[in-house]
Amino acid sequence: MRVGIVCHPTYGGSGAVAVAVARALGQAGHDVHVLSYEQPARLPAGATGVTFHRVGVTAYPLFRYPPYDLALASAICEIAERNSLDIVHVHYAIPHAVAALLARAMLGSRLRVVTTLHGTDITIVGVDASYHRPTLFGLEGSDAVTAVSAWLRDETRRFFRFDRAIDVVPNSVDAACFRPDPAARRDFARDDEFVVVHVSNMRPVKRVHDVVAAFAAAFPRGGGRLLLAGDGPDRAGAEERARAAGVADRVEFLGETESVERVHAAADAFLLASESESFGLAALEASACGVPVVATRVGGVPEVVEDGVTGLLVPPGDPGAAAGALRRLAEDRPFARSLGASGRRRAVERFGEDAVLARYVAIYERVLAG
Ligand code: GMT
């Protein structure tokens, strides 16, 4: 098949998933074209079967807001024509689904459009008055819509009164890259420290200040180290919170690190404090590294983290409960290790890349069959 993949290139789950699908398709012998305004964070140059196309936006003095959506639609047209694309698979509804539908209309062709919903494209952006109708337009015009969790499917139906089928295709993890690696912690912490890891794009929905507060409450006098990978608008506030709580010397902000798998593998526990999360890819990647997860019981997280089996789920907005869960893991290492081992097993068995790719390919075949 000849497939176009459109995504946000940033350090975040939807781009990571789009690149995982693109790479797996390319490896399987399909002709794949990735379109974005920058090379996506996880897409190496020269990935087998994958060509990257940078979408440029021409500036003009009249444009206070250069129209990326139109530039993207134009690029989709050109790449689809030049490479005889069968399908454009867009990740994150806005603006990608609308741009793909515009490209299809401009081409006057039967280019198939598959839209994968990731989370805030529905729960935050999609409910905003400026974007609600274009999001619905994107959903209705797509040949297939997928969601990364059953929770997100149900929210989409409810918010948009959308009663067409939505396929649930969970995110996958590369279990060869994200794997237990006892040597990794040497780079980050001493042997006698309990290492807590958090990875996110540090937007308000992630409640990074709760991550810091939970760590400070669990390890007020030492014995623990908190590593935070990623960057975003709430980083500065979280740094301030660590200083105010007197734990700044044991809290490290690593920024957008390239080898996030090494940070995961260094952990004794992974902590996610989000107020909403449609899936929680970082939690799955931690599990694949054999790390027990402490996460808020929100959205699709219970579909990823099995409470008491691969991690501990706590109420959102309650750093005290998260601190209690971290302490429990620090005090009962055999229990923590058993959660980690079950997490690794579950990640490999349920969220392996081959099985997930097969689900997308089946959807492509279905829409191509008309
Ligand atoms: O929806 C977002 O916030 C953006 C997206 C991203 O690019 O980081 O994250 C979402 O998609 C990920 C991949 O499917 C999911 O693992 C995240 O749970 C989801 N984020 C939220 O729902 C907050």
mmCIF file of C-alpha atoms and ligand atoms in Angstrom:
data_model
loop_
_atom_site.group_PDB
_atom_site.id
_atom_site.type_symbol
_atom_site.label_atom_id
_atom_site.label_comp_id
_atom_site.label_asym_id
_atom_site.label_seq_id
_atom_site.Cartn_x
_atom_site.Cartn_y
_atom_site.Cartn_z
ATOM 1 C CA MET A 1 0.000 0.000 0.000
ATOM 2 C CA ARG A 2 1.002 3.634 -0.444
ATOM 3 C CA VAL A 3 0.222 5.517 2.732
ATOM 4 C CA GLY A 4 0.588 9.154 3.806
ATOM 5 C CA ILE A 5 0.942 9.748 7.560
ATOM 6 C CA VAL A 6 0.274 13.247 8.921
ATOM 7 C CA CYS A 7 1.226 14.185 12.492
ATOM 8 C CA HIS A 8 2.405 16.809 14.924
ATOM 9 C CA PRO A 9 6.203 16.443 15.125
ATOM 10 C CA THR A 10 6.521 17.446 18.767
ATOM 11 C CA TYR A 11 7.718 15.464 21.789
ATOM 12 C CA GLY A 12 4.337 13.959 22.568
ATOM 13 C CA GLY A 13 2.331 10.792 22.307
ATOM 14 C CA SER A 14 0.422 11.403 19.083
ATOM 15 C CA GLY A 15 3.611 12.086 17.089
ATOM 16 C CA ALA A 16 5.334 9.080 18.690
ATOM 17 C CA VAL A 17 2.430 6.817 17.739
ATOM 18 C CA ALA A 18 2.270 8.178 14.172
ATOM 19 C CA VAL A 19 5.992 7.517 13.727
ATOM 20 C CA ALA A 20 5.668 4.001 15.201
ATOM 21 C CA VAL A 21 2.918 3.215 12.664
ATOM 22 C CA ALA A 22 4.950 4.748 9.803
ATOM 23 C CA ARG A 23 8.106 2.811 10.684
ATOM 24 C CA ALA A 24 6.270 -0.482 11.133
ATOM 25 C CA LEU A 25 4.483 -0.012 7.789
ATOM 26 C CA GLY A 26 7.776 0.842 6.082
ATOM 27 C CA GLN A 27 9.460 -2.233 7.591
ATOM 28 C CA ALA A 28 6.573 -4.358 6.329
ATOM 29 C CA GLY A 29 7.271 -3.210 2.761
ATOM 30 C CA HIS A 30 4.657 -0.476 2.313
ATOM 31 C CA ASP A 31 5.535 2.865 0.712
ATOM 32 C CA VAL A 32 5.119 5.449 3.486
ATOM 33 C CA HIS A 33 5.197 9.265 3.302
ATOM 34 C CA VAL A 34 5.239 11.268 6.549
ATOM 35 C CA LEU A 35 4.132 14.910 6.387
ATOM 36 C CA SER A 36 4.727 17.469 9.121
ATOM 37 C CA TYR A 37 6.254 20.922 9.578
ATOM 38 C CA GLU A 38 9.381 19.390 11.172
ATOM 39 C CA GLN A 39 11.079 16.006 11.259
ATOM 40 C CA PRO A 40 9.123 14.209 14.033
ATOM 41 C CA ALA A 41 11.053 13.591 17.241
ATOM 42 C CA ARG A 42 11.203 9.798 16.891
ATOM 43 C CA LEU A 43 11.693 9.530 13.128
ATOM 44 C CA PRO A 44 15.335 8.899 12.217
ATOM 45 C CA ALA A 45 16.547 9.952 8.777
ATOM 46 C CA GLY A 46 16.629 6.955 6.433
ATOM 47 C CA ALA A 47 13.986 4.797 8.163
ATOM 48 C CA THR A 48 13.209 1.846 5.863
ATOM 49 C CA GLY A 49 10.380 2.550 3.432
ATOM 50 C CA VAL A 50 9.616 5.977 4.939
ATOM 51 C CA THR A 51 10.072 9.338 3.201
ATOM 52 C CA PHE A 52 9.683 12.514 5.238
ATOM 53 C CA HIS A 53 8.153 15.638 3.620
ATOM 54 C CA ARG A 54 8.555 18.946 5.431
ATOM 55 C CA VAL A 55 5.485 21.144 5.010
ATOM 56 C CA GLY A 56 6.525 24.791 4.636
ATOM 57 C CA VAL A 57 4.205 27.765 5.117
ATOM 58 C CA THR A 58 4.843 30.815 2.979
ATOM 59 C CA ALA A 59 4.831 34.038 4.996
ATOM 60 C CA TYR A 60 3.129 37.121 3.588
ATOM 61 C CA PRO A 61 2.856 40.500 5.367
ATOM 62 C CA LEU A 62 -0.939 40.333 5.233
ATOM 63 C CA PHE A 63 -0.992 37.059 7.164
ATOM 64 C CA ARG A 64 -0.846 37.608 10.891
ATOM 65 C CA TYR A 65 -1.453 33.839 11.210
ATOM 66 C CA PRO A 66 0.133 31.997 8.238
ATOM 67 C CA PRO A 67 -2.400 29.304 7.206
ATOM 68 C CA TYR A 68 -0.603 25.994 7.922
ATOM 69 C CA ASP A 69 -3.804 24.031 7.268
ATOM 70 C CA LEU A 70 -3.882 25.194 3.634
ATOM 71 C CA ALA A 71 -0.176 24.545 3.147
ATOM 72 C CA LEU A 72 -0.691 21.046 4.565
ATOM 73 C CA ALA A 73 -3.707 20.361 2.312
ATOM 74 C CA SER A 74 -1.668 21.521 -0.660
ATOM 75 C CA ALA A 75 1.273 19.275 0.349
ATOM 76 C CA ILE A 76 -1.047 16.274 0.793
ATOM 77 C CA CYS A 77 -2.398 16.867 -2.746
ATOM 78 C CA GLU A 78 1.049 17.068 -4.235
ATOM 79 C CA ILE A 79 2.483 14.042 -2.399
ATOM 80 C CA ALA A 80 -0.671 11.980 -3.049
ATOM 81 C CA GLU A 81 -0.536 12.733 -6.769
ATOM 82 C CA ARG A 82 3.190 12.216 -7.135
ATOM 83 C CA ASN A 83 3.213 8.930 -5.212
ATOM 84 C CA SER A 84 -0.272 7.621 -6.047
ATOM 85 C CA LEU A 85 -1.199 7.405 -2.376
ATOM 86 C CA ASP A 86 -4.093 5.097 -1.516
ATOM 87 C CA ILE A 87 -4.634 6.386 1.984
ATOM 88 C CA VAL A 88 -3.850 9.372 4.178
ATOM 89 C CA HIS A 89 -3.780 8.427 7.857
ATOM 90 C CA VAL A 90 -3.912 11.523 10.053
ATOM 91 C CA HIS A 91 -2.995 11.535 13.736
ATOM 92 C CA TYR A 92 -4.750 14.128 15.928
ATOM 93 C CA ALA A 93 -7.911 15.537 14.396
ATOM 94 C CA ILE A 94 -7.089 19.248 14.278
ATOM 95 C CA PRO A 95 -6.022 20.479 11.820
ATOM 96 C CA HIS A 96 -5.028 17.263 10.087
ATOM 97 C CA ALA A 97 -8.396 15.648 9.335
ATOM 98 C CA VAL A 98 -9.782 18.851 7.829
ATOM 99 C CA ALA A 99 -6.628 19.374 5.733
ATOM 100 C CA ALA A 100 -6.854 15.789 4.420
ATOM 101 C CA LEU A 101 -10.520 16.225 3.486
ATOM 102 C CA LEU A 102 -9.718 19.483 1.712
ATOM 103 C CA ALA A 103 -6.904 17.724 -0.173
ATOM 104 C CA ARG A 104 -9.285 14.954 -1.203
ATOM 105 C CA ALA A 105 -11.830 17.504 -2.455
ATOM 106 C CA MET A 106 -9.166 19.437 -4.360
ATOM 107 C CA LEU A 107 -7.871 16.227 -5.935
ATOM 108 C CA GLY A 108 -11.375 15.102 -6.849
ATOM 109 C CA SER A 109 -10.147 11.587 -6.112
ATOM 110 C CA ARG A 110 -11.059 8.651 -3.931
ATOM 111 C CA LEU A 111 -8.087 9.198 -1.637
ATOM 112 C CA ARG A 112 -9.146 7.434 1.592
ATOM 113 C CA VAL A 113 -8.806 9.317 4.881
ATOM 114 C CA VAL A 114 -8.297 7.520 8.200
ATOM 115 C CA THR A 115 -8.332 9.700 11.332
ATOM 116 C CA THR A 116 -6.836 8.551 14.635
ATOM 117 C CA LEU A 117 -8.015 10.438 17.717
ATOM 118 C CA HIS A 118 -5.460 10.745 20.501
ATOM 119 C CA GLY A 119 -7.062 12.619 23.379
ATOM 120 C CA THR A 120 -7.051 16.376 23.732
ATOM 121 C CA ASP A 121 -8.029 16.686 20.059
ATOM 122 C CA ILE A 122 -11.413 15.625 21.451
ATOM 123 C CA THR A 123 -11.398 16.471 25.163
ATOM 124 C CA ILE A 124 -9.865 19.979 25.047
ATOM 125 C CA VAL A 125 -9.440 21.233 21.468
ATOM 126 C CA GLY A 126 -12.510 19.449 20.115
ATOM 127 C CA VAL A 127 -14.871 20.946 22.694
ATOM 128 C CA ASP A 128 -13.544 24.479 22.202
ATOM 129 C CA ALA A 129 -16.099 26.595 20.333
ATOM 130 C CA SER A 130 -13.546 27.524 17.626
ATOM 131 C CA TYR A 131 -12.737 23.926 16.786
ATOM 132 C CA HIS A 132 -15.838 21.901 17.605
ATOM 133 C CA ARG A 133 -17.481 22.042 14.185
ATOM 134 C CA PRO A 134 -14.292 21.516 12.155
ATOM 135 C CA THR A 135 -13.516 18.508 14.365
ATOM 136 C CA LEU A 136 -16.980 17.043 13.738
ATOM 137 C CA PHE A 137 -16.574 17.787 10.021
ATOM 138 C CA GLY A 138 -13.267 15.887 10.085
ATOM 139 C CA LEU A 139 -14.840 12.904 11.839
ATOM 140 C CA GLU A 140 -17.842 12.750 9.526
ATOM 141 C CA GLY A 141 -15.768 13.021 6.360
ATOM 142 C CA SER A 142 -13.201 10.365 7.312
ATOM 143 C CA ASP A 143 -13.541 6.896 5.811
ATOM 144 C CA ALA A 144 -12.589 5.429 9.190
ATOM 145 C CA VAL A 145 -12.091 6.923 12.636
ATOM 146 C CA THR A 146 -9.999 5.215 15.285
ATOM 147 C CA ALA A 147 -9.459 6.040 18.958
ATOM 148 C CA VAL A 148 -6.570 4.931 21.159
ATOM 149 C CA SER A 149 -8.842 3.701 23.978
ATOM 150 C CA ALA A 150 -12.421 2.614 24.536
ATOM 151 C CA TRP A 151 -12.768 5.565 26.923
ATOM 152 C CA LEU A 152 -11.819 8.022 24.153
ATOM 153 C CA ARG A 153 -14.216 6.309 21.730
ATOM 154 C CA ASP A 154 -17.061 6.750 24.213
ATOM 155 C CA GLU A 155 -16.149 10.378 24.995
ATOM 156 C CA THR A 156 -16.073 11.170 21.268
ATOM 157 C CA ARG A 157 -19.503 9.656 20.764
ATOM 158 C CA ARG A 158 -20.855 11.607 23.733
ATOM 159 C CA PHE A 159 -19.272 15.010 22.986
ATOM 160 C CA PHE A 160 -20.040 14.953 19.283
ATOM 161 C CA ARG A 161 -23.215 12.836 19.241
ATOM 162 C CA PHE A 162 -21.271 10.831 16.680
ATOM 163 C CA ASP A 163 -22.884 7.462 16.149
ATOM 164 C CA ARG A 164 -20.768 6.003 13.357
ATOM 165 C CA ALA A 165 -18.344 3.196 14.200
ATOM 166 C CA ILE A 166 -15.063 4.148 15.858
ATOM 167 C CA ASP A 167 -12.398 1.423 15.894
ATOM 168 C CA VAL A 168 -10.409 1.190 19.112
ATOM 169 C CA VAL A 169 -6.755 0.574 18.263
ATOM 170 C CA PRO A 170 -4.531 0.892 21.327
ATOM 171 C CA ASN A 171 -1.083 2.386 21.150
ATOM 172 C CA SER A 172 1.844 0.014 20.866
ATOM 173 C CA VAL A 173 5.321 -0.164 22.320
ATOM 174 C CA ASP A 174 8.616 -1.249 20.785
ATOM 175 C CA ALA A 175 9.469 -3.876 23.390
ATOM 176 C CA ALA A 176 12.997 -4.318 22.031
ATOM 177 C CA CYS A 177 13.804 -0.648 22.626
ATOM 178 C CA PHE A 178 11.762 -0.188 25.831
ATOM 179 C CA ARG A 179 13.062 -3.085 27.952
ATOM 180 C CA PRO A 180 14.512 -3.638 31.400
ATOM 181 C CA ASP A 181 18.114 -2.411 31.502
ATOM 182 C CA PRO A 182 19.710 -2.631 34.960
ATOM 183 C CA ALA A 183 22.789 -0.725 33.730
ATOM 184 C CA ALA A 184 20.722 2.396 32.901
ATOM 185 C CA ARG A 185 20.330 3.674 36.461
ATOM 186 C CA ARG A 186 24.068 4.193 36.881
ATOM 187 C CA ASP A 187 23.773 7.243 34.596
ATOM 188 C CA PHE A 188 21.133 8.890 36.773
ATOM 189 C CA ALA A 189 21.191 7.841 40.428
ATOM 190 C CA ARG A 190 22.979 6.103 43.258
ATOM 191 C CA ASP A 191 22.169 2.452 43.993
ATOM 192 C CA ASP A 192 20.579 3.253 47.344
ATOM 193 C CA GLU A 193 18.092 5.827 45.973
ATOM 194 C CA PHE A 194 14.487 5.024 45.013
ATOM 195 C CA VAL A 195 14.187 6.535 41.539
ATOM 196 C CA VAL A 196 10.841 7.991 40.460
ATOM 197 C CA VAL A 197 10.473 8.952 36.779
ATOM 198 C CA HIS A 198 7.936 11.198 35.065
ATOM 199 C CA VAL A 199 7.830 11.802 31.291
ATOM 200 C CA SER A 200 5.465 14.278 29.647
ATOM 201 C CA ASN A 201 5.124 17.432 27.590
ATOM 202 C CA MET A 202 4.372 19.284 30.852
ATOM 203 C CA ARG A 203 1.097 20.878 29.839
ATOM 204 C CA PRO A 204 -1.427 21.773 32.582
ATOM 205 C CA VAL A 205 -3.390 18.542 31.965
ATOM 206 C CA LYS A 206 -0.330 16.566 33.204
ATOM 207 C CA ARG A 207 -0.332 18.256 36.670
ATOM 208 C CA VAL A 208 3.460 18.162 36.951
ATOM 209 C CA HIS A 209 3.248 20.137 40.213
ATOM 210 C CA ASP A 210 1.365 17.138 41.686
ATOM 211 C CA VAL A 211 4.227 14.887 40.563
ATOM 212 C CA VAL A 212 6.688 17.051 42.504
ATOM 213 C CA ALA A 213 4.343 17.346 45.511
ATOM 214 C CA ALA A 214 3.821 13.564 45.648
ATOM 215 C CA PHE A 215 7.568 12.930 45.461
ATOM 216 C CA ALA A 216 8.268 15.512 48.201
ATOM 217 C CA ALA A 217 5.610 13.945 50.459
ATOM 218 C CA ALA A 218 6.908 10.405 49.852
ATOM 219 C CA PHE A 219 10.595 11.219 50.393
ATOM 220 C CA PRO A 220 10.749 14.367 52.556
ATOM 221 C CA ARG A 221 14.125 13.563 54.085
ATOM 222 C CA GLY A 222 16.012 11.837 51.283
ATOM 223 C CA GLY A 223 16.192 8.293 49.976
ATOM 224 C CA GLY A 224 14.501 9.173 46.686
ATOM 225 C CA ARG A 225 15.343 10.924 43.417
ATOM 226 C CA LEU A 226 12.854 12.315 40.894
ATOM 227 C CA LEU A 227 13.766 12.481 37.194
ATOM 228 C CA LEU A 228 11.478 14.433 34.860
ATOM 229 C CA ALA A 229 11.948 14.089 31.105
ATOM 230 C CA GLY A 230 10.221 16.383 28.615
ATOM 231 C CA ASP A 231 9.471 20.066 28.576
ATOM 232 C CA GLY A 232 6.501 22.373 28.409
ATOM 233 C CA PRO A 233 4.671 25.341 29.883
ATOM 234 C CA ASP A 234 4.447 23.935 33.436
ATOM 235 C CA ARG A 235 8.115 23.082 33.842
ATOM 236 C CA ALA A 236 9.119 26.390 35.455
ATOM 237 C CA GLY A 237 6.272 26.134 37.988
ATOM 238 C CA ALA A 238 7.288 22.575 38.856
ATOM 239 C CA GLU A 239 10.908 23.658 39.371
ATOM 240 C CA GLU A 240 9.669 26.365 41.726
ATOM 241 C CA ARG A 241 7.518 23.814 43.576
ATOM 242 C CA ALA A 242 10.569 21.569 44.076
ATOM 243 C CA ARG A 243 12.545 24.495 45.540
ATOM 244 C CA ALA A 244 9.670 25.489 47.837
ATOM 245 C CA ALA A 245 9.324 21.894 49.081
ATOM 246 C CA GLY A 246 13.071 21.717 49.824
ATOM 247 C CA VAL A 247 13.704 18.778 47.461
ATOM 248 C CA ALA A 248 15.259 20.627 44.498
ATOM 249 C CA ASP A 249 18.630 18.899 45.040
ATOM 250 C CA ARG A 250 16.911 15.540 44.397
ATOM 251 C CA VAL A 251 14.694 16.600 41.485
ATOM 252 C CA GLU A 252 16.253 16.681 38.020
ATOM 253 C CA PHE A 253 14.638 18.182 34.938
ATOM 254 C CA LEU A 254 16.255 16.416 31.991
ATOM 255 C CA GLY A 255 14.438 18.246 29.169
ATOM 256 C CA GLU A 256 13.586 16.584 25.872
ATOM 257 C CA THR A 257 16.048 13.737 26.034
ATOM 258 C CA GLU A 258 16.582 11.553 22.974
ATOM 259 C CA SER A 259 16.989 8.236 24.807
ATOM 260 C CA VAL A 260 13.858 8.349 26.904
ATOM 261 C CA GLU A 261 13.984 4.540 27.152
ATOM 262 C CA ARG A 262 17.133 4.812 29.285
ATOM 263 C CA VAL A 263 15.392 7.181 31.676
ATOM 264 C CA HIS A 264 12.455 4.774 31.980
ATOM 265 C CA ALA A 265 14.774 1.827 32.540
ATOM 266 C CA ALA A 266 16.526 3.691 35.383
ATOM 267 C CA ALA A 267 13.288 3.942 37.378
ATOM 268 C CA ASP A 268 12.020 2.108 40.435
ATOM 269 C CA ALA A 269 8.579 3.626 39.776
ATOM 270 C CA PHE A 270 6.940 5.718 37.056
ATOM 271 C CA LEU A 271 4.556 8.466 38.173
ATOM 272 C CA LEU A 272 1.742 10.005 36.104
ATOM 273 C CA ALA A 273 -0.529 12.562 37.812
ATOM 274 C CA SER A 274 -2.668 13.696 34.859
ATOM 275 C CA GLU A 275 -6.167 15.060 35.349
ATOM 276 C CA SER A 276 -7.163 13.482 32.019
ATOM 277 C CA GLU A 277 -5.356 10.945 29.858
ATOM 278 C CA SER A 278 -6.869 9.080 26.952
ATOM 279 C CA PHE A 279 -4.211 6.360 27.017
ATOM 280 C CA GLY A 280 -0.907 7.211 28.707
ATOM 281 C CA LEU A 281 1.766 6.058 26.256
ATOM 282 C CA ALA A 282 4.560 6.952 28.693
ATOM 283 C CA ALA A 283 3.021 4.609 31.284
ATOM 284 C CA LEU A 284 2.998 1.784 28.733
ATOM 285 C CA GLU A 285 6.641 2.480 27.852
ATOM 286 C CA ALA A 286 7.533 2.379 31.560
ATOM 287 C CA SER A 287 5.736 -0.965 31.930
ATOM 288 C CA ALA A 288 7.630 -2.344 28.944
ATOM 289 C CA CYS A 289 10.834 -1.434 30.829
ATOM 290 C CA GLY A 290 9.621 -3.550 33.760
ATOM 291 C CA VAL A 291 8.824 -0.512 35.927
ATOM 292 C CA PRO A 292 5.737 -0.390 38.216
ATOM 293 C CA VAL A 293 3.440 2.543 37.461
ATOM 294 C CA VAL A 294 1.667 4.877 39.871
ATOM 295 C CA ALA A 295 -0.991 6.749 37.901
ATOM 296 C CA THR A 296 -4.225 8.634 38.327
ATOM 297 C CA ARG A 297 -7.373 6.652 37.631
ATOM 298 C CA VAL A 298 -8.545 8.830 34.725
ATOM 299 C CA GLY A 299 -9.686 8.330 31.128
ATOM 300 C CA GLY A 300 -8.131 5.335 29.389
ATOM 301 C CA VAL A 301 -5.360 4.812 31.973
ATOM 302 C CA PRO A 302 -7.096 1.746 33.543
ATOM 303 C CA GLU A 303 -6.996 0.146 30.066
ATOM 304 C CA VAL A 304 -3.196 0.448 30.175
ATOM 305 C CA VAL A 305 -2.340 0.029 33.869
ATOM 306 C CA GLU A 306 -3.968 -2.877 35.698
ATOM 307 C CA ASP A 307 -4.476 -1.748 39.294
ATOM 308 C CA GLY A 308 -2.630 -3.982 41.764
ATOM 309 C CA VAL A 309 -1.154 -6.064 38.918
ATOM 310 C CA THR A 310 1.082 -3.750 36.853
ATOM 311 C CA GLY A 311 0.785 -0.606 38.971
ATOM 312 C CA LEU A 312 -1.255 1.335 41.503
ATOM 313 C CA LEU A 313 -4.060 3.709 40.499
ATOM 314 C CA VAL A 314 -4.840 6.718 42.687
ATOM 315 C CA PRO A 315 -7.451 9.515 42.549
ATOM 316 C CA PRO A 316 -6.542 12.594 40.447
ATOM 317 C CA GLY A 317 -5.601 15.805 42.262
ATOM 318 C CA ASP A 318 -4.493 13.906 45.383
ATOM 319 C CA PRO A 319 -0.672 13.987 45.668
ATOM 320 C CA GLY A 320 -0.986 12.456 49.167
ATOM 321 C CA ALA A 321 -2.498 9.285 47.679
ATOM 322 C CA ALA A 322 0.232 9.148 45.025
ATOM 323 C CA ALA A 323 2.861 9.616 47.755
ATOM 324 C CA GLY A 324 1.308 6.701 49.696
ATOM 325 C CA ALA A 325 1.537 4.478 46.612
ATOM 326 C CA LEU A 326 5.197 5.453 46.035
ATOM 327 C CA ARG A 327 6.042 4.713 49.684
ATOM 328 C CA ARG A 328 4.324 1.338 49.439
ATOM 329 C CA LEU A 329 6.519 0.438 46.459
ATOM 330 C CA ALA A 330 9.680 1.752 48.150
ATOM 331 C CA GLU A 331 8.959 -0.232 51.321
ATOM 332 C CA ASP A 332 7.924 -3.482 49.634
ATOM 333 C CA ARG A 333 10.479 -4.077 46.881
ATOM 334 C CA PRO A 334 9.333 -7.668 46.075
ATOM 335 C CA PHE A 335 5.795 -6.290 45.465
ATOM 336 C CA ALA A 336 7.204 -3.474 43.296
ATOM 337 C CA ARG A 337 9.286 -5.974 41.297
ATOM 338 C CA SER A 338 6.276 -8.253 40.750
ATOM 339 C CA LEU A 339 4.225 -5.293 39.400
ATOM 340 C CA GLY A 340 7.101 -4.397 37.085
ATOM 341 C CA ALA A 341 7.457 -7.942 35.770
ATOM 342 C CA SER A 342 3.692 -8.243 35.142
ATOM 343 C CA GLY A 343 3.780 -4.865 33.387
ATOM 344 C CA ARG A 344 6.521 -6.018 31.044
ATOM 345 C CA ARG A 345 4.607 -9.217 30.263
ATOM 346 C CA ARG A 346 1.356 -7.337 29.616
ATOM 347 C CA ALA A 347 3.084 -4.717 27.432
ATOM 348 C CA VAL A 348 4.614 -7.404 25.227
ATOM 349 C CA GLU A 349 1.492 -9.576 25.041
ATOM 350 C CA ARG A 350 -1.173 -6.897 24.551
ATOM 351 C CA PHE A 351 0.560 -3.901 23.070
ATOM 352 C CA GLY A 352 3.206 -5.378 20.743
ATOM 353 C CA GLU A 353 3.862 -3.410 17.554
ATOM 354 C CA ASP A 354 3.068 -6.225 15.112
ATOM 355 C CA ALA A 355 -0.407 -6.865 16.507
ATOM 356 C CA VAL A 356 -1.278 -3.167 16.527
ATOM 357 C CA LEU A 357 0.030 -2.641 12.983
ATOM 358 C CA ALA A 358 -2.102 -5.556 11.798
ATOM 359 C CA ARG A 359 -5.170 -3.756 13.199
ATOM 360 C CA TYR A 360 -4.398 -0.590 11.215
ATOM 361 C CA VAL A 361 -3.648 -2.546 8.031
ATOM 362 C CA ALA A 362 -7.003 -4.335 8.373
ATOM 363 C CA ILE A 363 -8.709 -0.926 8.628
ATOM 364 C CA TYR A 364 -6.853 0.338 5.534
ATOM 365 C CA GLU A 365 -7.935 -2.779 3.615
ATOM 366 C CA ARG A 366 -11.514 -2.310 4.732
ATOM 367 C CA VAL A 367 -11.713 1.316 3.577
ATOM 368 C CA LEU A 368 -9.950 0.501 0.312
ATOM 369 C CA ALA A 369 -12.501 -2.216 -0.324
ATOM 370 C CA GLY A 370 -15.038 0.585 -0.044
HETATM 371 O O1 GMT B 1 -3.937 14.635 23.177
HETATM 372 C C1 GMT B 1 -2.867 15.118 23.591
HETATM 373 O O2 GMT B 1 -2.680 15.645 24.677
HETATM 374 C C2 GMT B 1 -1.722 15.056 22.687
HETATM 375 C C3 GMT B 1 -1.129 13.730 22.664
HETATM 376 C C4 GMT B 1 0.287 14.041 22.491
HETATM 377 O O3 GMT B 1 0.643 14.287 21.340
HETATM 378 O O4 GMT B 1 0.982 14.089 23.491
HETATM 379 O O5 GMT B 1 -1.347 12.919 23.822
HETATM 380 C C5 GMT B 1 -2.450 12.067 23.739
HETATM 381 O O6 GMT B 1 -2.107 11.032 22.850
HETATM 382 C C6 GMT B 1 -1.225 10.046 23.362
HETATM 383 C C7 GMT B 1 -0.937 9.050 22.268
HETATM 384 O O7 GMT B 1 -2.104 8.433 21.832
HETATM 385 C C8 GMT B 1 -1.845 9.390 24.598
HETATM 386 O O8 GMT B 1 -0.966 8.411 25.114
HETATM 387 C C9 GMT B 1 -2.100 10.466 25.657
HETATM 388 O O9 GMT B 1 -2.784 9.852 26.734
HETATM 389 C C10 GMT B 1 -2.936 11.590 25.091
HETATM 390 N N1 GMT B 1 -2.964 12.704 26.054
HETATM 391 C C11 GMT B 1 -4.070 13.043 26.731
HETATM 392 O O10 GMT B 1 -5.145 12.470 26.591
HETATM 393 C C12 GMT B 1 -3.917 14.147 27.695
#
